Amino acid sequence: MSERTEITTPLSLVEDDQVEPSLRPQRLAEFIGQRKVCDALQISVEAALARREPLDHVLFHGPPGLGKTTLASLMARELGVNIKTTSGPVLEKPADLVGILTNQREGDILFIDEIHRLRPIIEEFLYPAMEDWQVDIRLSDGPRAQTMTMKIERFTLIGATTRFGLLTAPMRARFGIVQRLHFYPPDELATIVRRSADILGVDTTQEGAEELARRARGTPRVANRLLRRVRDYAEVRADGRIDRDVARAALELLDVDEYGLDEMDTRVLRALIETFEGGPVGLNSLAVALGEDTATLEEVYEPFLIQEGYLMRTPRGRAATAKAYRRLGFTPPPGASDSQASFFDDGA
Ligand SMILES: Nc1ncnc2c1ncn2[C@@H]1O[C@H](COP(=O)(O)OP(=O)(O)OP(=O)(O)O)[C@@H](O)[C@H]1O
């Protein structure tokens, strides 16, 4: 990934890991945006507390960096329970989960990030745990393997995924609460920037925050990262304050496009237009032309391009919109249309 692509990638970078915990909201009420999701969660939490029952299993889906992990830890806080975190790809065998599941107290949360990447053997193991509060433990291997069934405390599984469509139907069916997170509109991102600036002790004006928000790809993780980079500039080249001019100058120096597009976004659109005559073209062919894997293209880049109206998913494949042609300085061909994507249609 080039330096320029990195700045606006919604994926987590090492530099984010160090700061993100301190920027995470501590209460659901502090979580900015995603109002419908938060209201629904608040009701579920209050109902579970009133009934003294564990919260139903919860599934969060949506593009990376929108707050799935944050919401999972907020659920734990609101419920006053412990949370253990793991992720789909790191779980190799059921034994990796036995310790966690047998040690949980009633109502505790198990958070599984990238839950669409669970191996089938782990999924099979989780079904009775999620439904009947029991796990089957293998005592030996081979054709005459012995298993022992063990009761566990009732718990809540919170799963997060960027690829709802890849979850198996039986897994999906086991979640009582399914919430999709959407890209954030600029005004909410500006509020997130101001909140983070307060925590980090950075002086930021509303216009400065808005300037960062507009270029953050609808993603709080990117907004927070831009804030940190621009803070450096403000301290070295200005008086430490991020106002509109400082934000603009810093973002220009950092090569962050004023529409929030990064280098990879531009390459995607260029390939569509120059190599495939605007499409429609299948995802695989597009990925090969870009030397990128299909999953990253589909999970990380497409949702934003669709939301911003540059790319359309059609039954015959991906197509560039008239807006994409204009953005890259081409005249749209007569057949190119502008997408009807609404702000919240992120194609997930
Ligand atoms: N609504 C919000 N208000 C304030 N900060 C937020 C909000 N949503 C996310 N953030 C911040 O953005 C960063 C990324 O959030 P988080 O790690 O929860 O995203 P995620 O959706 O789990 O991403 P991934 O799936 O890529 O891990 C965190 O620092 C978090 O505090």
mmCIF file of C-alpha atoms in Angstrom, residues 5 10-11 25 32 39 78 81 94 127 140 161 210-211 224 236 260 267 275 284 306 310:
data_model
loop_
_atom_site.group_PDB
_atom_site.id
_atom_site.type_symbol
_atom_site.label_atom_id
_atom_site.label_comp_id
_atom_site.label_asym_id
_atom_site.label_seq_id
_atom_site.Cartn_x
_atom_site.Cartn_y
_atom_site.Cartn_z
ATOM 1 C CA THR A 5 -3.498 4.970 -0.025
ATOM 2 C CA PRO A 10 -10.642 2.246 6.346
ATOM 3 C CA LEU A 11 -8.619 -0.787 7.430
ATOM 4 C CA PRO A 25 -16.712 6.167 23.320
ATOM 5 C CA ILE A 32 -22.078 9.525 17.616
ATOM 6 C CA ASP A 39 -31.769 3.199 19.761
ATOM 7 C CA GLU A 78 -24.111 -1.153 29.279
ATOM 8 C CA VAL A 81 -20.675 -7.966 31.763
ATOM 9 C CA PRO A 94 -13.011 -25.988 18.757
ATOM 10 C CA TYR A 127 -24.388 -23.853 17.124
ATOM 11 C CA SER A 140 -10.026 -38.429 21.606
ATOM 12 C CA THR A 161 -18.603 -8.886 9.539
ATOM 13 C CA GLU A 210 -15.605 19.789 8.662
ATOM 14 C CA GLU A 211 -12.722 19.912 6.238
ATOM 15 C CA ASN A 224 -9.464 10.124 13.437
ATOM 16 C CA VAL A 236 5.020 22.215 13.000
ATOM 17 C CA GLY A 260 -12.110 11.555 -0.234
ATOM 18 C CA ARG A 267 -7.204 3.089 -10.070
ATOM 19 C CA THR A 275 -9.508 -1.077 -19.710
ATOM 20 C CA ASN A 284 -12.925 -11.087 -10.970
ATOM 21 C CA ILE A 306 -21.073 3.024 -4.823
ATOM 22 C CA TYR A 310 -19.022 6.578 -8.998
#
